[in-house]
Amino acid sequence: MWYPELAPKSASQPASPVDRSADVRWFEAVVQTIEDLVPRVEVAEPGVAYVPVGGAVRYYGGEEVLAEKIAGAIPPGARLGLADGPFAARQAAERAGENEPFIVEDTASFLRDLEVDALGPGELAETFRWLGVTTLGALARLPREAIASRFGVEGLTAHRLAAGEDRVPLPRSIPPEYAVESCHYEEPLELAEQVAFLTRNLAAQLLERLAREGMSPFRVMVEVEAADGTVRQRTWRSTDPFTEHALAERVWWQVRAWIDTPGGIPGGVVRLRLDPSDLSGEGRQLPLLEPVERDGATTWQEVTIDRHDAERALSRAQALVGPDAVLQAVPKGGRMPHEQVEWYPWGDRPPEVTTDAPWPGKVPPPSPALASPTPPPIEVEWDGGMPVRIRLGTRWETVLSWSGPWRMVGRWWEGEGPADRYQIVTSVGAVLCVVKDGRAYLAGVYD
Amino acid sequence: MKLLQPGRITEVYGLTGMGMTRLGLGLLAEPSRRAPVVALDVKGWLSPLAAWEMGVDSSRLVIVRCPDPERWPQVAAALIDGVQAVYAEVPAGVGEQHLRRLAALARARRTGVALRPLGDALPSGVAHLRLWAKEVRWEGVDHGHGQLRRRYLVVEVSGRGVAGMTKTMEMVDDGTDVMRVVSGVGAEERQPARVAG
């Protein structure tokens, strides 16, 4: 549901930041009117609200009946669009006439014909246009991996929207520990300034807490309890994860709208709570957590759950063992196994390394599954330059076969002397040894 | 037969050097196509190279190092709670009750878990499938010549996952992500001779 007078078209530049509490106050009354018909309305901005109609359609007996009912109840000037998912619904609303709800029967084909500008203002749509991709249908036909690698998360989101895979809320509840709450039962907050200060603080707290887990919210429920026990709730949603400023602003608008409505918040605010939902992990650079397609169907939702679970699990592990002990790695050029791995802390951007240079001295695959950057000494018995026995743990094992020595010229500029490498096979497996200045070291185990 | 199953523990056990780490890391290859996977490293020696060669997606592999055996059960539990597939080295001396709790957690969270005990084998009943290395043989090297090319690994498979019937299979690993099973899980009770050379 969209009031063009209040909110700009999604494809135009966002309105310059002004205090919009008056708009919110007016709009709050509209939202309450709709909520009398359909529960759980979500506000995107003053002038734009999303109404999940699934159950209500059955209750009122049809989409048209419901749309007309809503249109009849709210003040004139609204545009109503009905489609699968908030993105398509918003686009439909922008194409609806006044008092003429636009009900999209086939969301996929509706989206297909839209111009790429529907994705919103910014370089992305311009770039697509410049590349000759002018409609969402044309965009959706491009391979998703290609879009993802060229345009990143933003491109991926655009591709999903174009393909009709709008963000749907997670089917499970967000752990309550993510919510932030502030209680003032002793001294209810009656001054607007106090409440404004509190909203800013809480918004900052919430985003900081989520950011620590590498997440940010798409939806936040604002809940206020008045001194007389009245509880008011309203959910705000955003196409992009909320920033601190955006969230603080919306919470404040909302609370102020309640304060200013008749009946308001009698006796002042005794409790303010922000409950996030529909979290995004995109706050953290996690290319490892991309959704995949299976059997032609998108398992996006499922993967999203995995992604949050995995992120939480890894964050918890990180808290236990420290950030230096939760690692990822990329391959790089090198001779020894440990030199062929570039480590970086989980959550960081992968380092850029070159692997295309040939490494003639490289230990060929299969690589040892266990390798050490600082090889410990190991005892090897030699006979005329040939390894005969090797001590593994407490036992001496007979050498069955070996390869080597492979000469490695050290980094003479760093004062390293030459060393020899051997692959040594015993009846319990194979090891990679480095012999330097007459001493043997265990560089890797082919475990 | 799937060697790593959601909600189940697979034990990969054998003397260090026989190849069970590589086999265990390889179990993460298939899950890593969908979601992040974790290897829990106790000794600090795990090399992602071997995992990558076995087909594990490098962008989805996270290695968590935990040398402290006291903290290990907590870290393992945190990972099993949220990550879909976990390979974990088990330090010697981790209590049986911890391992049983982890098995229950894996069941509840439908996590596929490969445990690689560094000390004794797991207490019975913890693992759904037990893979014990019995014998290893390498091809490619001679007396100073060649290089390691191909490993033949004889593994004994037991546990509820094979209905309590102990079976032996031989796997060939040539450094690629294909680990071929040679004689298959049908080869009952073969008594392989120790191989020299």
XYZ file of C-alpha atoms in Angstrom:
644
model
C 0.000 0.000 0.000
C 1.520 3.266 -1.161
C 0.756 6.941 -0.785
C 2.595 8.744 -3.604
C 2.234 12.050 -1.770
C 4.196 10.760 1.181
C 6.783 8.458 -0.350
C 8.716 8.922 -3.586
C 8.587 6.341 -6.306
C 11.038 3.544 -5.585
C 12.950 4.299 -8.765
C 13.557 7.939 -7.883
C 16.092 9.350 -5.483
C 15.164 9.005 -1.828
C 13.801 12.128 -0.213
C 16.294 14.335 1.511
C 16.445 13.721 5.225
C 13.814 15.770 6.959
C 11.928 15.183 10.118
C 9.042 13.084 8.980
C 7.393 12.450 12.325
C 4.317 14.331 11.192
C 4.003 11.985 8.211
C 4.527 8.980 10.443
C 1.875 10.238 12.838
C -0.637 10.553 10.049
C 0.419 7.240 8.549
C 0.239 5.446 11.893
C -3.519 6.052 11.918
C -3.731 4.518 8.423
C -1.731 1.491 9.495
C -3.953 1.003 12.516
C -6.996 1.100 10.281
C -5.505 -1.633 8.092
C -4.511 -3.654 11.131
C -8.138 -3.729 12.179
C -8.690 -5.714 8.974
C -5.407 -7.613 8.597
C -2.878 -8.129 11.370
C 0.901 -7.735 11.229
C 1.227 -4.825 8.850
C 4.818 -3.777 8.279
C 5.902 -0.235 7.633
C 8.721 0.416 5.173
C 8.626 4.189 5.322
C 5.951 6.763 5.990
C 3.623 6.204 3.054
C 4.585 2.603 2.291
C 3.308 -0.410 4.184
C 3.269 -4.102 3.442
C 0.252 -6.163 4.348
C 0.702 -9.941 4.440
C -2.653 -11.037 3.082
C -2.313 -14.840 2.965
C -4.779 -15.684 5.722
C -6.916 -12.604 5.282
C -7.716 -13.468 1.659
C -9.295 -16.706 2.758
C -11.121 -14.959 5.582
C -12.597 -12.212 3.420
C -13.164 -14.503 0.460
C -10.896 -13.297 -2.301
C -8.114 -10.895 -3.109
C -10.344 -8.369 -4.803
C -12.769 -8.245 -1.916
C -9.919 -7.728 0.519
C -8.210 -5.082 -1.603
C -11.454 -3.157 -1.920
C -12.080 -3.469 1.765
C -8.692 -1.984 2.554
C -9.049 0.711 -0.078
C -12.441 1.642 1.319
C -11.191 1.910 4.877
C -8.152 4.101 4.440
C -7.953 7.759 3.440
C -8.065 8.409 -0.325
C -4.917 8.783 -2.366
C -3.485 5.339 -1.717
C -2.340 2.896 -4.383
C -2.745 -0.772 -3.695
C -0.763 -3.520 -5.342
C -1.078 -7.195 -4.650
C 1.597 -9.682 -5.724
C 3.943 -12.378 -4.456
C 6.534 -10.736 -2.239
C 7.077 -7.166 -1.103
C 9.171 -6.114 -4.100
C 6.587 -7.139 -6.679
C 3.781 -5.732 -4.525
C 5.494 -2.365 -4.345
C 6.000 -2.335 -8.116
C 2.353 -3.257 -8.577
C 1.259 -0.443 -6.270
C 3.253 2.039 -8.326
C 1.329 0.908 -11.367
C -2.070 0.948 -9.715
C -4.590 3.711 -10.201
C -6.250 5.568 -7.387
C -9.049 3.443 -6.006
C -8.076 0.782 -8.498
C -6.077 -1.930 -6.811
C -3.614 -3.659 -9.135
C -3.795 -7.379 -8.517
C -0.981 -9.275 -10.167
C -2.048 -12.779 -11.106
C 1.279 -14.011 -12.416
C 4.103 -12.339 -10.528
C 6.865 -13.911 -12.617
C 5.600 -12.558 -15.922
C 4.735 -9.205 -14.333
C 8.343 -8.820 -13.166
C 9.722 -10.038 -16.490
C 8.396 -7.004 -18.352
C 9.506 -4.380 -15.830
C 12.367 -2.041 -16.686
C 15.581 -2.538 -14.727
C 14.988 0.902 -13.208
C 12.521 -0.816 -10.912
C 15.560 -2.011 -8.953
C 15.898 1.493 -7.626
C 18.150 4.423 -8.324
C 21.869 3.972 -8.525
C 24.662 2.734 -10.685
C 23.505 -0.837 -10.821
C 20.426 -0.253 -12.971
C 22.387 2.177 -15.137
C 25.127 -0.381 -15.666
C 22.626 -3.070 -16.591
C 21.008 -0.671 -19.038
C 24.372 0.221 -20.513
C 25.096 -3.489 -20.944
C 21.872 -3.842 -22.893
C 19.968 -5.506 -20.093
C 16.875 -3.348 -19.976
C 14.217 -5.513 -18.374
C 14.114 -7.621 -15.247
C 13.306 -10.591 -17.450
C 16.542 -10.125 -19.379
C 18.420 -9.816 -16.101
C 16.830 -12.944 -14.675
C 17.907 -14.920 -17.738
C 21.600 -14.179 -17.083
C 23.470 -16.831 -15.106
C 23.375 -16.012 -11.430
C 27.011 -16.927 -10.793
C 28.130 -14.478 -13.447
C 26.067 -11.678 -11.936
C 27.314 -12.535 -8.459
C 30.956 -12.522 -9.452
C 30.649 -9.318 -11.438
C 28.346 -7.259 -9.209
C 28.670 -8.859 -5.782
C 25.937 -9.015 -3.193
C 24.082 -6.076 -4.707
C 23.938 -7.748 -8.095
C 22.898 -11.016 -6.539
C 20.039 -9.319 -4.706
C 18.937 -7.653 -7.927
C 19.037 -10.969 -9.749
C 16.934 -12.596 -7.050
C 14.362 -9.818 -7.148
C 14.223 -10.037 -10.932
C 13.710 -13.783 -10.709
C 10.844 -13.299 -8.276
C 12.715 -14.653 -5.261
C 12.000 -11.848 -2.901
C 13.174 -11.868 0.664
C 10.802 -13.930 2.681
C 11.040 -13.887 6.423
C 12.786 -16.801 8.014
C 10.378 -19.466 9.121
C 11.965 -19.726 12.515
C 11.998 -17.225 15.290
C 15.092 -15.188 15.980
C 16.609 -15.989 19.377
C 15.213 -13.569 21.950
C 18.719 -12.763 23.172
C 19.154 -10.597 20.095
C 16.485 -8.169 21.236
C 17.416 -5.099 23.244
C 15.196 -3.642 25.914
C 15.296 -0.760 28.286
C 13.083 -0.578 31.364
C 12.051 2.482 33.334
C 9.347 1.263 35.668
C 10.581 3.454 38.532
C 10.666 6.677 36.574
C 8.609 6.577 33.366
C 10.060 8.677 30.568
C 7.696 11.529 29.884
C 9.880 14.007 28.046
C 10.254 13.596 24.311
C 13.989 14.326 24.592
C 14.475 11.457 27.019
C 12.718 9.068 24.689
C 14.646 10.340 21.675
C 17.905 9.773 23.495
C 16.836 6.291 24.504
C 15.806 5.293 20.986
C 19.194 6.328 19.622
C 20.975 4.355 22.306
C 18.906 1.239 21.855
C 19.227 1.294 18.080
C 22.997 1.580 18.379
C 23.084 -1.223 20.949
C 21.010 -3.538 18.802
C 23.052 -3.057 15.661
C 26.301 -3.416 17.567
C 25.172 -6.653 19.142
C 24.136 -8.058 15.778
C 27.263 -6.776 14.063
C 29.376 -8.759 16.498
C 27.685 -11.841 15.097
C 28.150 -10.554 11.580
C 24.489 -9.757 10.997
C 22.176 -6.837 10.466
C 18.385 -6.704 10.497
C 15.914 -6.227 7.666
C 12.991 -5.948 10.046
C 12.713 -4.559 13.526
C 9.699 -4.633 15.778
C 9.367 -1.611 18.022
C 7.484 -2.234 21.233
C 6.587 0.351 23.826
C 4.898 -0.157 27.145
C 3.154 2.757 28.745
C 2.959 3.369 32.487
C -0.683 2.286 32.474
C 0.230 -1.064 30.928
C -0.757 -0.297 27.331
C 1.596 -2.065 24.937
C 2.060 -0.878 21.356
C 3.941 -2.663 18.637
C 4.883 -1.856 15.106
C 7.251 -3.615 12.697
C 9.451 -1.655 10.337
C 11.122 -3.233 7.375
C 13.764 -2.144 4.960
C 14.969 -3.352 1.577
C 18.557 -3.009 2.713
C 19.655 -3.943 6.214
C 19.075 -1.049 8.616
C 21.908 1.307 9.359
C 22.151 2.789 12.818
C 20.947 6.159 11.653
C 18.041 4.771 9.652
C 16.922 2.560 12.500
C 17.210 5.216 15.210
C 15.224 7.582 13.020
C 12.426 5.134 12.380
C 12.149 4.066 15.994
C 11.951 7.676 17.045
C 9.316 8.539 14.430
C 7.273 5.589 15.529
C 7.441 6.343 19.231
C 6.653 9.962 18.610
C 3.702 9.066 16.445
C 2.338 6.997 19.317
C 2.962 9.753 21.823
C 1.105 12.212 19.623
C -1.889 10.031 18.800
C -4.935 10.399 20.986
C -4.700 7.909 23.801
C -0.950 8.004 23.193
C 1.319 6.558 25.796
C -0.429 7.377 29.076
C 1.933 8.095 31.941
C 5.095 7.915 29.843
C 7.290 5.099 28.525
C 8.236 2.427 31.027
C 9.706 -0.038 28.559
C 11.089 0.195 25.060
C 12.098 -2.925 23.175
C 13.602 -3.502 19.756
C 13.178 -6.988 18.379
C 15.065 -7.759 15.189
C 13.908 -10.308 12.657
C 14.822 -11.372 9.159
C 18.533 -11.019 9.754
C 21.104 -10.686 7.055
C 24.615 -12.051 7.256
C 25.766 -9.725 4.551
C 27.283 -7.397 7.081
C 30.197 -9.774 7.075
C 32.069 -10.724 3.973
C 31.135 -14.350 3.640
C 31.393 -15.599 0.103
C 31.322 -19.102 1.485
C 27.693 -18.757 2.328
C 26.147 -18.309 -1.064
C 22.857 -19.942 -1.861
C 22.809 -22.698 -4.437
C 20.334 -24.120 -6.881
C 19.515 -27.768 -6.674
C 17.536 -29.709 -9.247
C 16.489 -26.446 -10.828
C 14.832 -25.291 -7.603
C 16.263 -22.598 -5.398
C 17.079 -23.693 -1.897
C 17.730 -20.143 -0.913
C 15.632 -20.078 2.188
C 17.173 -23.207 3.592
C 20.645 -21.956 2.896
C 19.825 -18.688 4.594
C 19.069 -20.593 7.742
C 22.279 -22.560 7.443
C 24.088 -19.368 6.955
C 22.870 -17.803 10.159
C 23.364 -20.999 12.117
C 26.853 -21.465 10.738
C 27.737 -17.864 11.386
C 26.537 -18.060 14.932
C 28.397 -21.311 15.491
C 31.607 -19.891 14.091
C 31.202 -16.694 16.091
C 30.796 -18.712 19.233
C 33.856 -20.798 18.384
C 35.716 -17.591 17.704
C 34.784 -16.296 21.138
C 36.153 -19.505 22.670
C 39.424 -19.890 20.791
C 40.132 -16.375 19.576
C 39.955 -14.799 16.122
C 43.420 -16.067 15.143
C 42.268 -19.644 15.505
C 39.208 -19.507 13.221
C 40.741 -19.489 9.792
C 40.154 -19.798 6.130
C 42.760 -20.196 3.439
C 43.372 -19.703 -0.246
C 45.910 -21.533 -2.387
C 49.107 -19.778 -3.341
C 52.356 -20.662 -5.060
C 55.105 -22.299 -3.045
C 57.387 -25.284 -2.789
C 56.568 -26.763 0.586
C 52.991 -27.674 1.543
C 52.703 -24.969 4.172
C 53.959 -22.405 1.666
C 51.119 -23.247 -0.711
C 48.505 -21.993 1.739
C 47.682 -18.400 2.590
C 45.699 -18.189 5.804
C 43.334 -15.404 6.785
C 40.955 -14.950 9.712
C 37.399 -16.100 9.089
C 35.215 -13.098 8.329
C 37.987 -11.159 6.603
C 38.170 -10.620 2.889
C 40.276 -13.343 1.231
C 43.776 -12.048 0.428
C 44.665 -11.726 -3.223
C 47.428 -14.124 -4.150
C 48.806 -15.314 -7.435
C 48.939 -18.997 -8.132
C 49.622 -19.036 -11.825
C 53.411 -18.803 -11.628
C 54.981 -22.234 -12.067
C 56.666 -23.674 -9.021
C 59.103 -26.241 -10.332
C 60.225 -27.254 -6.856
C 56.669 -27.855 -5.676
C 55.857 -31.033 -3.796
C 53.385 -32.712 -6.165
C 49.945 -33.922 -5.090
C 48.701 -35.909 -3.271
C 49.674 -33.407 -0.598
C 50.235 -34.382 3.007
C 47.084 -33.772 5.056
C 49.223 -32.775 8.002
C 51.914 -30.160 7.526
C 53.850 -27.846 9.772
C 55.293 -24.422 9.028
C 57.940 -25.108 11.681
C 58.955 -28.745 11.112
C 60.111 -30.470 14.290
C 63.259 -32.655 14.196
C 62.753 -36.334 13.447
C 65.171 -39.221 13.812
C 66.172 -40.985 10.611
C 68.774 -43.708 10.327
C 70.863 -43.565 7.158
C 73.000 -46.079 5.375
C 75.248 -44.668 2.691
C 72.923 -41.711 2.075
C 69.831 -43.926 1.965
C 67.154 -43.784 4.682
C 66.803 -47.132 6.428
C 64.712 -46.557 9.502
C 62.629 -43.662 10.777
C 61.305 -43.039 14.241
C 57.577 -42.284 14.308
C 56.408 -41.559 17.811
C 57.976 -44.197 20.011
C 58.492 -46.823 17.340
C 61.188 -47.265 14.747
C 59.713 -48.101 11.364
C 61.603 -49.672 8.513
C 61.770 -47.562 5.380
C 60.167 -49.534 2.547
C 60.766 -47.055 -0.239
C 61.519 -43.401 -0.682
C 61.949 -40.648 -3.201
C 64.592 -37.962 -3.069
C 66.745 -36.203 -2.326
C 65.138 -33.262 -4.073
C 67.395 -30.323 -3.679
C 65.816 -27.060 -2.547
C 68.028 -24.041 -2.857
C 67.313 -21.918 0.175
C 66.519 -18.267 0.161
C 70.183 -17.356 0.247
C 69.215 -13.701 0.549
C 67.637 -14.583 3.873
C 70.642 -16.620 4.931
C 68.962 -19.983 4.295
C 71.187 -22.828 3.214
C 70.151 -25.548 0.776
C 68.013 -28.450 1.973
C 66.962 -31.856 0.660
C 63.472 -33.244 0.644
C 62.521 -36.901 0.938
C 59.221 -38.727 0.723
C 59.616 -41.740 2.966
C 57.267 -44.725 2.951
C 56.893 -47.183 5.824
C 54.322 -49.865 6.470
C 52.220 -47.328 8.438
C 52.237 -44.628 5.801
C 54.352 -41.915 4.277
C 55.999 -38.746 5.540
C 57.679 -35.740 3.992
C 61.098 -34.938 5.459
C 63.478 -32.073 4.985
C 67.156 -32.673 5.631
C 69.224 -29.642 6.321
C 72.769 -29.401 7.630
C 72.698 -33.096 8.385
C 69.510 -32.999 10.446
C 66.107 -34.362 9.436
C 62.849 -32.511 10.050
C 59.253 -33.675 9.701
C 57.539 -31.276 7.286
C 54.424 -33.265 6.615
C 52.573 -36.512 7.156
C 50.586 -38.166 4.370
C 47.838 -38.943 6.798
C 27.187 -45.963 0.871
C 27.397 -42.437 2.238
C 30.262 -42.261 4.696
C 29.066 -39.018 6.297
C 25.387 -38.696 7.102
C 23.347 -35.903 8.658
C 22.881 -36.437 12.365
C 25.455 -39.234 12.535
C 28.988 -39.635 13.797
C 31.528 -41.297 11.539
C 34.733 -42.381 13.219
C 37.923 -42.205 11.166
C 40.602 -44.003 13.096
C 44.070 -45.268 12.389
C 47.730 -44.708 13.026
C 48.955 -41.290 12.008
C 50.281 -41.614 8.498
C 47.836 -44.157 7.167
C 45.633 -41.577 5.503
C 42.595 -41.171 7.722
C 42.926 -37.391 7.968
C 42.749 -37.084 4.218
C 39.813 -39.464 4.120
C 38.051 -37.531 6.895
C 38.605 -34.150 5.242
C 37.330 -35.637 1.998
C 34.011 -36.359 3.701
C 33.458 -32.584 3.799
C 33.666 -32.261 0.007
C 30.046 -32.992 -0.781
C 28.506 -30.869 2.029
C 30.846 -27.982 1.130
C 28.998 -27.592 -2.149
C 25.980 -26.323 -0.232
C 27.110 -24.755 3.013
C 30.147 -23.952 5.111
C 32.016 -26.878 6.621
C 34.489 -26.906 9.484
C 37.601 -28.860 10.355
C 38.531 -28.716 14.042
C 42.299 -28.897 14.338
C 43.853 -29.981 17.625
C 47.505 -30.346 16.647
C 47.718 -27.285 14.413
C 48.913 -29.409 11.507
C 45.799 -29.739 9.340
C 46.618 -28.713 5.800
C 43.795 -27.369 3.661
C 45.774 -28.448 0.578
C 44.731 -32.042 1.093
C 41.121 -30.989 1.667
C 41.081 -28.951 -1.537
C 42.546 -31.837 -3.486
C 39.742 -33.981 -2.138
C 37.198 -31.554 -3.569
C 36.362 -29.404 -0.545
C 35.370 -25.903 -1.668
C 38.110 -23.610 -0.358
C 35.733 -20.691 0.070
C 33.498 -22.773 2.337
C 36.129 -24.502 4.453
C 36.817 -22.999 7.853
C 39.556 -24.442 10.038
C 39.203 -23.918 13.767
C 42.267 -24.552 15.908
C 41.795 -25.671 19.465
C 44.904 -27.141 21.095
C 43.349 -27.008 24.568
C 41.698 -30.357 25.414
C 39.774 -28.744 28.285
C 38.037 -26.380 25.941
C 37.657 -28.860 23.090
C 34.203 -30.237 24.057
C 32.754 -26.716 24.196
C 34.214 -25.697 20.863
C 33.143 -28.945 19.206
C 29.626 -28.508 20.575
C 29.406 -24.918 19.321
C 30.385 -26.028 15.830
C 28.189 -29.111 15.684
C 25.296 -26.939 16.835
C 25.360 -24.763 13.744
C 27.566 -26.081 10.968
C 26.178 -28.792 8.700
C 29.308 -30.892 8.393
C 32.211 -31.048 10.832
C 35.483 -32.952 10.791
C 37.077 -32.897 14.228
C 40.275 -34.254 15.663
C 39.581 -35.568 19.158
C 42.382 -35.006 21.650
C 43.398 -38.024 23.715
C 41.543 -38.203 26.988
C 38.252 -36.507 26.119
C 35.672 -38.019 28.442
C 33.120 -40.493 27.166
C 30.234 -38.396 28.473
C 31.392 -35.470 26.324
C 31.497 -37.653 23.231
C 28.030 -39.061 23.892
C 26.699 -35.551 24.399
C 28.212 -34.487 21.086
C 26.628 -37.471 19.360
C 23.248 -36.488 20.791
C 23.758 -32.899 19.674
C 24.697 -34.024 16.173
C 21.514 -36.089 16.064
C 19.367 -33.202 17.254
C 20.904 -30.698 14.861
C 21.229 -33.121 11.932
C 24.926 -32.381 11.634
C 27.217 -34.806 9.865
C 30.275 -35.297 12.074
C 33.532 -37.105 11.351
C 35.600 -37.691 14.468
C 39.301 -38.490 14.230
C 40.498 -39.718 17.633
C 44.161 -38.911 18.216
C 44.313 -41.243 21.205
C 42.231 -44.374 21.645
C 39.342 -45.269 19.366
C 35.928 -43.875 20.314
C 33.928 -45.720 22.968
C 31.470 -48.089 21.347
C 28.058 -46.706 20.509
C 29.215 -43.151 19.838
C 29.855 -43.611 16.141
C 27.222 -44.766 13.716
C 29.895 -45.812 11.273
C 33.463 -46.714 12.171
C 36.205 -46.531 9.570
C 39.418 -48.044 10.828
C 42.561 -47.963 8.744
C 44.054 -51.415 8.574
C 46.764 -51.218 6.019
C 48.343 -48.756 3.665
C 50.500 -49.143 0.587
C 51.985 -46.481 -1.675
C 52.772 -46.585 -5.331
C 55.127 -44.340 -7.230
C 58.317 -44.292 -5.241
C 61.227 -46.641 -5.341
C 64.677 -46.421 -3.871
C 65.156 -42.716 -4.382
C 63.237 -42.534 -7.637
C 59.767 -41.335 -8.545
C 57.309 -39.636 -6.266
C 54.274 -40.614 -4.219
C 51.434 -41.105 -6.662
C 48.834 -43.512 -5.446
C 47.802 -44.794 -2.077
C 45.951 -48.047 -1.464
C 44.185 -47.956 1.855
C 42.428 -50.909 3.399
C 39.645 -49.791 5.721
C 37.541 -51.866 8.033
C 33.969 -50.617 8.178
C 31.803 -51.453 11.164
C 29.049 -50.115 13.371
C 25.292 -49.656 13.138
C 25.740 -47.981 9.763
C 26.515 -51.363 8.263
C 24.085 -53.198 10.531
C 26.877 -54.411 12.753
C 28.455 -56.451 9.973
C 32.142 -55.724 9.756
C 33.302 -55.255 6.209
C 36.561 -54.441 4.541
C 37.074 -52.130 1.649
C 40.061 -50.932 -0.248
C 40.306 -47.341 -1.420
C 42.591 -45.837 -3.988
C 43.649 -42.233 -3.630
C 45.705 -40.652 -6.368
C 45.643 -37.055 -5.187
C 42.477 -36.145 -7.048
C 39.068 -35.749 -5.499
C 38.009 -39.215 -6.562
C 38.617 -41.866 -3.969
C 37.791 -45.074 -5.710
C 36.622 -48.014 -3.719
C 38.298 -51.005 -5.211
C 36.936 -54.122 -3.688
C 33.841 -52.493 -2.255
C 32.021 -53.062 0.975
C 31.103 -56.492 -0.235
C 34.554 -57.918 0.227
C 33.847 -59.785 3.411
C 36.530 -60.608 5.904
C 39.452 -60.472 3.583
C 42.627 -61.094 5.484
C 45.135 -58.926 3.688
C 48.754 -59.790 4.061
C 51.170 -57.088 5.042
C 52.631 -55.696 1.922
C 56.249 -54.779 1.567
C 57.610 -52.514 -1.123
